[in-house]
């Protein structure tokens, strides 16, 4: 079609739309008045809500199709069509839902074809859509996601501009909870987060992790079928029962945890590209969201997701990219990740969410804490807070031993601590004062703390030093940690309360005293 014909046709079509000051929903006046239909009470029935008129949809769809035929038509009529579409959306609450949903799709279609032009801007369109009330968003969910998918399916400036917008993530977050659109939202997030060229940047990193964490949390419904299976298996005489069928919500949740872990590969580059003034601030900004998400899923009632989260958390904590010689912010993995996680696992309500599986999870947490401590023992030995950290670990182990769980922890905790003691001793960090080392305080405090809940452990590991340190050496100076076990949970709760009051990740709270 010649360009002039396109311009003329689009102009004629748009003339059928109402003026800005008139109602958006067009009502065509018939030549003859319709017969009056009266109710039994004599009153004329009134339509509820906006009336749908297919004329509006036809005009907008045909105009959009004409405008995106080729680049010349975009330049000739794209602007007037975009203005017409956005005029409809300004009064979305008073427009029929079908008209709103189709208009959104047409506008995003036009954006895909004309984003290089100044008359249309992705952030403006996304902001308008995110400003819709909940009812409008829900009714228009599928066309919105179809239009967004069209705009971000190809690598380029439009994909980057859209995925960097906070409104893009606000829209996805609002739509992910609807059953009809949850799978489509997840596919969108996955396409943005993974692939040969990820669209994850410093601008959307935390938003992506937050949304993925929401999907993982939704998978907690899997605990119902898991626990039902446990009951049937206990009652069954044969002991052979088919496992519960996979639930798509659980599958998405499990996959979301995996994607969160995969995003850790982006952390070193994000820290390097960061505009934050100090490296330690960048570390907190990009590692903390990952650890918050993974630890929250480590208490997920669904066993499948919880196991995946623990595996991902362990790999993240032992990542060679985690530590830095330039700062000690990474030591927050104890005070802000592992300690709060174990304290949450000790809460009765968390334990009751999966009584069968949480016992194993507590053992996993205790083992992970010891493994991480040993992994970073050399680096920690150069840190002023080493003694305080070690004593807090012993206090946590004391609480686990006395949690009333039974044999599992009573076996796992002593074995884990015995392994640590042997490694610390062979490495020269835990040496009795009788050998004239500088580690006397660590030895005395370790013996003193273990004597409270495992009085036979030190004599078993160090039979040659069976005499208690108080009889062999002068009393060690107060370490200021006598009440660590009682105050540890309060400290963690204060940290969590502080986090809820700010959107930015809190600085690490493991003190280097």
Coordinates of C-alpha atoms in Angstrom, one line a residue:
X1 CA 0.0 0.0 0.0
X2 CA 1.4 3.4 -0.9
X3 CA 2.5 5.5 2.1
X4 CA 0.0 8.3 1.4
X5 CA -2.8 5.8 1.3
X6 CA -1.7 4.4 4.7
X7 CA -1.6 7.9 6.2
X8 CA -5.1 8.6 4.9
X9 CA -6.6 5.4 6.1
X10 CA -5.1 5.6 9.6
X11 CA -6.3 9.2 9.9
X12 CA -9.8 8.1 8.9
X13 CA -9.8 5.2 11.3
X14 CA -8.6 7.3 14.3
X15 CA -11.3 9.9 13.6
X16 CA -13.8 7.3 14.7
X17 CA -12.4 7.4 18.2
X18 CA -13.9 9.7 20.7
X19 CA -12.3 13.0 21.7
X20 CA -10.1 13.1 24.9
X21 CA -12.9 14.7 26.9
X22 CA -15.5 12.1 25.8
X23 CA -16.0 8.6 27.1
X24 CA -13.6 6.0 25.8
X25 CA -16.2 3.4 25.2
X26 CA -18.0 4.3 21.9
X27 CA -21.7 3.7 21.8
X28 CA -23.1 3.8 18.3
X29 CA -26.5 5.4 18.2
X30 CA -29.0 3.3 16.2
X31 CA -31.4 4.8 13.6
X32 CA -34.4 3.6 15.6
X33 CA -34.5 3.6 19.4
X34 CA -34.3 0.0 20.8
X35 CA -37.4 -1.3 22.5
X36 CA -37.5 -0.6 26.2
X37 CA -37.1 -3.7 28.2
X38 CA -38.7 -3.2 31.6
X39 CA -38.2 -5.3 34.7
X40 CA -41.1 -6.5 36.7
X41 CA -40.7 -3.4 39.0
X42 CA -41.0 -1.1 35.9
X43 CA -37.3 0.1 35.9
X44 CA -35.0 -0.1 32.9
X45 CA -32.0 -2.4 33.5
X46 CA -28.6 -0.7 33.5
X47 CA -25.5 -2.4 32.3
X48 CA -22.9 -3.1 35.0
X49 CA -19.5 -1.5 34.3
X50 CA -18.1 -0.3 31.0
X51 CA -19.8 -1.5 27.8
X52 CA -17.7 -3.4 25.2
X53 CA -17.8 -2.0 21.7
X54 CA -15.8 -4.0 19.1
X55 CA -15.5 -0.8 17.0
X56 CA -12.8 0.5 19.3
X57 CA -10.8 -2.7 19.2
X58 CA -11.1 -2.9 15.4
X59 CA -9.9 0.7 14.9
X60 CA -6.9 0.3 17.2
X61 CA -5.9 -3.0 15.9
X62 CA -6.2 -2.1 12.2
X63 CA -4.3 1.2 12.9
X64 CA -1.5 -0.6 14.7
X65 CA -1.1 -3.2 11.9
X66 CA -0.9 -0.4 9.3
X67 CA 1.7 1.5 11.3
X68 CA 4.1 -1.4 11.7
X69 CA 4.1 -2.6 8.1
X70 CA 7.5 -1.2 7.5
X71 CA 9.9 1.5 8.8
X72 CA 8.4 4.2 6.5
X73 CA 4.9 3.6 8.0
X74 CA 6.3 3.7 11.5
X75 CA 7.8 7.1 10.8
X76 CA 4.6 8.4 9.0
X77 CA 1.8 7.3 11.4
X78 CA 3.5 5.6 14.4
X79 CA 3.3 8.7 16.6
X80 CA -0.5 9.4 16.1
X81 CA -1.3 5.7 16.6
X82 CA 0.8 5.6 19.8
X83 CA -1.0 8.7 21.1
X84 CA -4.4 7.1 20.4
X85 CA -3.4 3.9 22.2
X86 CA -2.1 5.8 25.3
X87 CA -5.2 7.9 25.4
X88 CA -7.3 4.8 25.9
X89 CA -5.0 3.5 28.7
X90 CA -5.1 6.8 30.6
X91 CA -8.7 5.9 31.6
X92 CA -8.2 2.2 31.9
X93 CA -10.3 1.8 35.1
X94 CA -13.3 3.0 33.2
X95 CA -12.8 1.1 30.0
X96 CA -14.0 -2.4 29.2
X97 CA -11.3 -5.0 30.2
X98 CA -11.1 -6.5 26.7
X99 CA -10.4 -3.1 25.2
X100 CA -7.7 -2.4 27.8
X101 CA -6.0 -5.7 27.3
X102 CA -6.0 -5.5 23.6
X103 CA -4.8 -1.8 23.7
X104 CA -1.8 -2.8 25.9
X105 CA -0.8 -5.5 23.5
X106 CA -1.1 -3.1 20.5
X107 CA 1.0 -0.5 22.3
X108 CA 3.8 -3.0 23.1
X109 CA 3.7 -4.3 19.6
X110 CA 4.2 -0.8 18.3
X111 CA 7.0 -0.2 20.8
X112 CA 8.8 -3.3 19.5
X113 CA 8.7 -1.8 16.0
X114 CA 9.4 1.8 16.8
X115 CA 11.5 1.9 20.0
X116 CA 14.3 3.8 18.2
X117 CA 12.0 6.8 17.7
X118 CA 11.5 9.6 20.2
X119 CA 7.7 9.5 20.2
X120 CA 7.5 6.3 22.2
X121 CA 9.5 5.3 25.3
X122 CA 9.6 1.9 27.0
X123 CA 10.0 3.3 30.6
X124 CA 6.9 5.5 30.1
X125 CA 4.8 2.6 28.8
X126 CA 6.0 0.2 31.6
X127 CA 5.3 2.8 34.2
X128 CA 1.7 3.3 32.9
X129 CA 1.1 -0.4 33.0
X130 CA 2.5 -0.9 36.5
X131 CA 0.2 2.0 37.7
X132 CA -2.9 0.0 36.8
X133 CA -4.9 -1.2 39.8
X134 CA -4.9 -4.8 40.7
X135 CA -8.2 -5.7 38.9
X136 CA -7.1 -4.1 35.6
X137 CA -3.7 -5.9 35.8
X138 CA -5.3 -9.3 36.4
X139 CA -7.8 -9.0 33.6
X140 CA -5.0 -7.9 31.2
X141 CA -2.3 -10.2 32.4
X142 CA -1.9 -12.5 29.4
X143 CA -1.8 -9.7 26.7
X144 CA 0.7 -7.8 28.9
X145 CA 3.1 -10.8 29.1
X146 CA 2.7 -11.5 25.4
X147 CA 3.6 -8.0 24.5
X148 CA 6.6 -8.0 26.9
X149 CA 7.9 -11.3 25.5
X150 CA 7.8 -9.8 22.0
X151 CA 9.8 -6.8 23.1
X152 CA 12.6 -8.8 25.0
X153 CA 12.9 -11.9 22.8
X154 CA 15.8 -10.4 20.8
X155 CA 19.1 -9.0 22.1
X156 CA 19.3 -5.3 21.7
X157 CA 18.7 -1.8 23.2
X158 CA 15.0 -2.4 23.8
X159 CA 15.6 -5.6 25.8
X160 CA 18.2 -3.8 28.0
X161 CA 16.0 -0.7 28.5
X162 CA 13.0 -2.7 29.5
X163 CA 14.7 -5.2 31.8
X164 CA 16.6 -2.3 33.6
X165 CA 13.3 -0.6 34.4
X166 CA 12.0 -1.1 38.0
X167 CA 8.4 -1.1 36.5
X168 CA 9.3 -4.1 34.4
X169 CA 10.0 -6.1 37.6
X170 CA 7.0 -4.5 39.4
X171 CA 4.7 -5.8 36.6
X172 CA 6.1 -9.3 36.7
X173 CA 6.0 -9.4 40.5
X174 CA 2.3 -8.4 40.4
X175 CA 1.4 -11.0 37.8
X176 CA 3.4 -14.0 39.1
X177 CA 0.8 -14.9 41.8
X178 CA -2.0 -15.5 39.3
X179 CA -2.4 -19.1 38.4
X180 CA -3.1 -18.4 34.7
X181 CA 0.1 -16.4 34.2
X182 CA 2.5 -17.8 36.7
X183 CA 4.2 -20.1 34.2
X184 CA 4.5 -17.3 31.6
X185 CA 6.0 -14.9 34.2
X186 CA 8.6 -17.6 35.2
X187 CA 9.5 -18.2 31.5
X188 CA 10.1 -14.5 31.1
X189 CA 12.3 -14.2 34.2
X190 CA 14.2 -17.3 33.2
X191 CA 14.8 -15.9 29.7
X192 CA 16.2 -12.7 31.2
X193 CA 18.3 -14.4 33.9
X194 CA 20.1 -17.2 32.0
X195 CA 21.4 -17.7 28.6
X196 CA 24.5 -16.9 26.6
X197 CA 23.9 -13.2 27.2
X198 CA 22.2 -12.5 30.5
X199 CA 20.1 -9.3 30.9
X200 CA 20.9 -9.2 34.6
X201 CA 22.8 -6.0 35.5
X202 CA 23.4 -3.9 38.7
X203 CA 20.0 -2.2 38.0
X204 CA 17.9 -5.4 38.1
X205 CA 20.0 -7.9 40.0
X206 CA 18.2 -7.7 43.3
X207 CA 14.7 -7.5 41.7
X208 CA 15.4 -10.7 39.8
X209 CA 16.5 -12.5 42.9
X210 CA 13.5 -11.3 44.8
X211 CA 11.1 -12.5 42.2
X212 CA 12.8 -15.9 41.9
X213 CA 12.7 -16.2 45.7
X214 CA 8.9 -15.6 45.5
X215 CA 8.6 -18.5 43.1
X216 CA 10.6 -20.7 45.4
X217 CA 8.4 -19.7 48.4
X218 CA 5.3 -20.6 46.4
X219 CA 6.7 -24.1 46.0
X220 CA 6.1 -24.7 49.7
X221 CA 2.8 -26.3 48.8
X222 CA 4.7 -29.3 47.9
X223 CA 5.1 -30.1 51.6
X224 CA 1.5 -31.2 51.7
X225 CA 2.0 -34.1 49.3
X226 CA 5.4 -35.0 50.9
X227 CA 3.9 -35.3 54.4
X228 CA 0.9 -37.2 53.1
X229 CA 3.3 -39.6 51.4
X230 CA 5.2 -40.0 54.7
X231 CA 2.0 -41.0 56.6
X232 CA 0.9 -43.5 54.0
X233 CA 4.4 -45.0 53.9
X234 CA 4.4 -45.5 57.7
X235 CA 1.1 -47.3 57.6
X236 CA 1.9 -49.4 54.6
X237 CA 2.9 -53.0 55.4
X238 CA 4.9 -53.5 52.2
X239 CA 6.8 -50.2 52.6
X240 CA 6.7 -49.6 48.9
X241 CA 4.6 -46.6 47.9
X242 CA 4.7 -44.6 44.7
X243 CA 6.3 -41.2 45.2
X244 CA 4.0 -38.1 44.9
X245 CA 3.6 -36.8 41.4
X246 CA 5.6 -33.7 40.5
X247 CA 3.8 -30.4 41.0
X248 CA 4.5 -27.7 38.4
X249 CA 4.6 -25.1 41.2
X250 CA 7.2 -27.1 43.1
X251 CA 9.2 -27.7 39.9
X252 CA 9.3 -23.9 39.2
X253 CA 10.3 -23.3 42.8
X254 CA 13.1 -25.8 42.6
X255 CA 14.3 -24.3 39.3
X256 CA 14.1 -20.8 40.8
X257 CA 16.6 -21.8 43.5
X258 CA 18.9 -23.1 40.8
X259 CA 18.7 -19.9 38.9
X260 CA 19.5 -17.8 42.0
X261 CA 22.6 -19.9 42.5
X262 CA 23.6 -19.4 38.8
X263 CA 23.3 -15.7 39.3
X264 CA 26.3 -15.8 41.7
X265 CA 28.5 -16.2 38.6
X266 CA 27.6 -12.6 37.8
X267 CA 28.7 -11.2 41.2
X268 CA 32.4 -10.7 40.5
X269 CA 31.7 -8.7 37.4
X270 CA 29.0 -6.7 39.1
X271 CA 31.3 -5.9 42.0
X272 CA 34.1 -4.9 39.5
X273 CA 31.7 -2.7 37.5
X274 CA 30.1 -1.2 40.7
X275 CA 29.9 2.5 41.2
X276 CA 30.0 2.0 45.0
X277 CA 32.9 3.8 46.6
X278 CA 34.3 0.9 48.6
X279 CA 34.7 -2.8 47.6
X280 CA 33.2 -4.0 50.8
X281 CA 30.0 -2.0 50.1
X282 CA 29.8 -3.7 46.7
X283 CA 30.3 -7.1 48.3
X284 CA 27.4 -6.6 50.7
X285 CA 25.2 -5.2 47.8
X286 CA 25.6 -8.2 45.5
X287 CA 26.3 -11.2 47.8
X288 CA 23.7 -10.4 50.5
X289 CA 20.6 -10.8 48.3
X290 CA 21.7 -14.2 47.2
X291 CA 22.3 -15.4 50.8
X292 CA 19.0 -13.9 52.0
X293 CA 17.1 -15.8 49.3
X294 CA 18.9 -19.1 49.8
X295 CA 18.6 -19.1 53.6
X296 CA 14.9 -18.3 53.4
X297 CA 14.5 -21.4 51.2
X298 CA 16.6 -23.5 53.6
X299 CA 13.5 -23.4 55.9
X300 CA 11.0 -24.0 53.2
X301 CA 8.5 -26.6 54.3
X302 CA 8.9 -28.4 51.0
X303 CA 11.8 -30.9 51.4
X304 CA 12.7 -30.9 47.7
X305 CA 13.1 -27.1 47.5
X306 CA 14.9 -27.1 50.9
X307 CA 17.5 -29.6 49.8
X308 CA 18.1 -27.7 46.6
X309 CA 18.5 -24.5 48.6
X310 CA 21.0 -26.1 51.0
X311 CA 23.1 -27.5 48.2
X312 CA 23.1 -24.1 46.5
X313 CA 23.9 -22.3 49.7
X314 CA 26.9 -24.6 50.4
X315 CA 28.3 -24.1 47.0
X316 CA 27.9 -20.3 47.3
X317 CA 29.6 -20.2 50.7
X318 CA 32.5 -22.2 49.5
X319 CA 32.9 -20.3 46.3
X320 CA 36.4 -19.0 45.6
X321 CA 34.9 -15.7 44.5
X322 CA 33.4 -15.1 47.9
X323 CA 36.4 -13.9 49.9
X324 CA 38.7 -11.0 49.4
X325 CA 42.1 -10.0 50.7
X326 CA 41.1 -6.3 50.5
X327 CA 38.4 -6.4 53.2
X328 CA 36.8 -8.7 55.8
X329 CA 33.1 -8.0 54.9
X330 CA 32.9 -11.6 53.7
X331 CA 33.1 -12.8 57.4
X332 CA 29.4 -11.7 57.5
X333 CA 28.6 -15.2 56.2
X334 CA 28.6 -16.3 59.8
X335 CA 26.9 -13.5 61.6
X336 CA 24.3 -12.7 58.9
X337 CA 23.9 -16.1 57.1
X338 CA 24.7 -19.2 59.1
X339 CA 23.9 -18.1 62.6
X340 CA 20.5 -16.7 61.8
X341 CA 19.7 -19.7 59.7
X342 CA 20.4 -22.2 62.5
X343 CA 18.4 -20.0 65.0
X344 CA 15.4 -20.1 62.6
X345 CA 15.7 -23.9 62.3
X346 CA 15.6 -24.1 66.1
X347 CA 12.2 -22.4 66.3
X348 CA 9.4 -24.8 67.1
X349 CA 7.1 -23.5 64.3
X350 CA 9.8 -24.1 61.7
X351 CA 10.4 -27.6 63.0
X352 CA 6.7 -28.4 63.0
X353 CA 6.4 -27.3 59.3
X354 CA 8.1 -30.6 58.4
X355 CA 8.8 -32.7 61.6
X356 CA 10.3 -35.6 59.6
X357 CA 12.6 -33.6 57.4
X358 CA 13.7 -30.7 59.6
X359 CA 15.7 -33.0 61.9
X360 CA 17.9 -33.8 58.9
X361 CA 18.0 -30.1 58.0
X362 CA 19.3 -29.2 61.4
X363 CA 22.1 -31.7 61.1
X364 CA 22.9 -30.3 57.6
X365 CA 23.1 -26.8 59.0
X366 CA 25.4 -27.8 61.8
X367 CA 27.7 -29.7 59.4
X368 CA 27.7 -26.8 57.0
X369 CA 28.7 -24.3 59.7
X370 CA 31.7 -26.4 60.7
X371 CA 32.7 -27.1 57.1
X372 CA 32.6 -23.4 56.2
X373 CA 34.6 -22.5 59.3
X374 CA 37.3 -25.0 58.5
X375 CA 37.4 -24.0 54.8
X376 CA 38.3 -20.4 55.8
X377 CA 40.3 -21.2 58.9
X378 CA 43.6 -19.8 57.5
X379 CA 41.9 -16.5 56.4
X380 CA 40.0 -16.2 59.7
X381 CA 43.2 -16.7 61.7
X382 CA 44.4 -13.4 60.4
X383 CA 41.2 -11.6 61.5
X384 CA 40.9 -10.0 64.9
X385 CA 37.4 -11.4 65.4
X386 CA 38.5 -15.0 65.2
X387 CA 38.1 -15.8 68.9
X388 CA 34.7 -14.2 69.2
X389 CA 33.5 -16.1 66.1
X390 CA 34.8 -19.4 67.4
X391 CA 33.1 -19.0 70.7
X392 CA 29.8 -18.1 69.0
X393 CA 30.1 -21.3 67.0
X394 CA 30.5 -23.3 70.2
X395 CA 27.4 -21.6 71.6
X396 CA 25.4 -22.4 68.6
X397 CA 26.5 -26.1 68.8
X398 CA 25.5 -26.1 72.5
X399 CA 22.0 -25.0 71.5
X400 CA 21.8 -27.6 68.8
X401 CA 22.9 -30.3 71.2
X402 CA 20.2 -29.2 73.7
X403 CA 17.4 -28.8 71.2
X404 CA 15.8 -32.0 72.3
X405 CA 15.9 -33.5 68.8
X406 CA 17.5 -36.8 69.7
X407 CA 20.3 -39.0 68.4
X408 CA 21.0 -37.3 65.1
X409 CA 22.4 -34.0 66.5
X410 CA 23.9 -35.8 69.5
X411 CA 26.1 -37.7 67.1
X412 CA 26.7 -35.1 64.4
X413 CA 27.7 -32.2 66.6
X414 CA 30.5 -34.0 68.6
X415 CA 31.9 -35.5 65.4
X416 CA 32.0 -32.1 63.6
X417 CA 33.6 -30.4 66.6
X418 CA 36.2 -33.2 67.0
X419 CA 37.2 -32.7 63.4
X420 CA 37.6 -28.9 63.9
X421 CA 39.6 -29.4 67.1
X422 CA 42.0 -31.8 65.4
X423 CA 42.5 -29.5 62.4
X424 CA 43.0 -26.4 64.5
X425 CA 45.5 -28.3 66.7
X426 CA 47.5 -29.8 63.8
X427 CA 47.6 -26.3 62.1
X428 CA 49.0 -24.7 65.3
X429 CA 45.9 -22.6 66.1
X430 CA 44.7 -24.5 69.1
X431 CA 47.8 -25.1 71.3
X432 CA 47.8 -25.6 75.1
X433 CA 49.4 -22.8 77.2
X434 CA 51.9 -25.3 78.6
X435 CA 53.7 -25.2 75.2
X436 CA 54.3 -21.5 75.5
X437 CA 52.3 -20.4 72.5
X438 CA 50.2 -17.3 72.0
X439 CA 47.1 -19.3 71.6
X440 CA 46.5 -19.9 75.3
X441 CA 43.4 -17.9 75.5
X442 CA 41.8 -19.8 72.6
X443 CA 42.7 -23.1 74.3
X444 CA 41.3 -22.1 77.7
X445 CA 38.1 -20.6 76.3
X446 CA 37.5 -23.6 74.1
X447 CA 37.9 -26.0 77.0
X448 CA 35.7 -23.9 79.2
X449 CA 32.9 -23.7 76.6
X450 CA 33.0 -27.4 75.6
X451 CA 33.0 -28.4 79.3
X452 CA 29.4 -27.1 79.5
X453 CA 27.8 -29.5 77.0
X454 CA 30.5 -31.9 75.9
X455 CA 32.7 -32.3 79.0
X456 CA 34.5 -35.5 77.6
X457 CA 35.4 -34.1 74.2
X458 CA 38.6 -32.2 75.0
X459 CA 40.0 -35.0 77.1
X460 CA 39.2 -37.5 74.4
X461 CA 40.8 -35.4 71.7
X462 CA 43.8 -34.3 73.8
X463 CA 44.3 -37.1 76.4
X464 CA 47.8 -35.7 77.2
X465 CA 46.1 -32.5 78.4
X466 CA 43.4 -34.1 80.4
X467 CA 43.8 -31.7 83.2
X468 CA 41.5 -28.7 82.9
X469 CA 43.2 -25.5 81.9
X470 CA 42.3 -23.8 85.2
X471 CA 44.6 -26.2 87.1
X472 CA 47.4 -26.0 84.6
X473 CA 47.4 -22.3 83.8
X474 CA 46.2 -19.0 85.2
X475 CA 42.6 -18.1 84.4
X476 CA 42.3 -16.6 81.1
X477 CA 41.2 -12.9 80.9
X478 CA 37.5 -12.4 80.3
X479 CA 36.7 -12.6 76.7
X480 CA 33.5 -10.6 76.9
X481 CA 31.6 -13.6 75.5
X482 CA 30.3 -15.3 78.6
X483 CA 26.7 -14.4 77.7
X484 CA 27.1 -15.0 73.9
X485 CA 24.8 -18.0 73.9
X486 CA 22.0 -16.0 75.6
X487 CA 22.5 -12.9 73.5
X488 CA 23.1 -14.5 70.1
X489 CA 19.5 -14.9 69.2
X490 CA 18.7 -11.4 70.3
X491 CA 21.5 -10.1 68.2
X492 CA 20.2 -12.0 65.1
X493 CA 16.6 -10.7 65.7
X494 CA 17.9 -7.2 66.0
X495 CA 19.7 -7.6 62.6
X496 CA 16.6 -9.0 61.0
X497 CA 14.5 -6.1 62.4
X498 CA 17.1 -3.6 61.1
X499 CA 16.9 -5.3 57.6
X500 CA 13.2 -4.9 57.5
X501 CA 13.5 -1.1 58.0
X502 CA 15.7 -0.5 55.0
X503 CA 15.7 -1.6 51.4
X504 CA 19.5 -1.6 51.2
X505 CA 21.5 -4.6 52.5
X506 CA 22.7 -3.9 56.0
X507 CA 26.5 -3.8 56.6
X508 CA 27.8 -7.1 58.1
X509 CA 27.4 -7.3 61.9
X510 CA 30.1 -9.7 62.8
X511 CA 32.3 -7.5 64.9
X512 CA 36.0 -7.5 64.5
X513 CA 36.9 -6.9 68.1

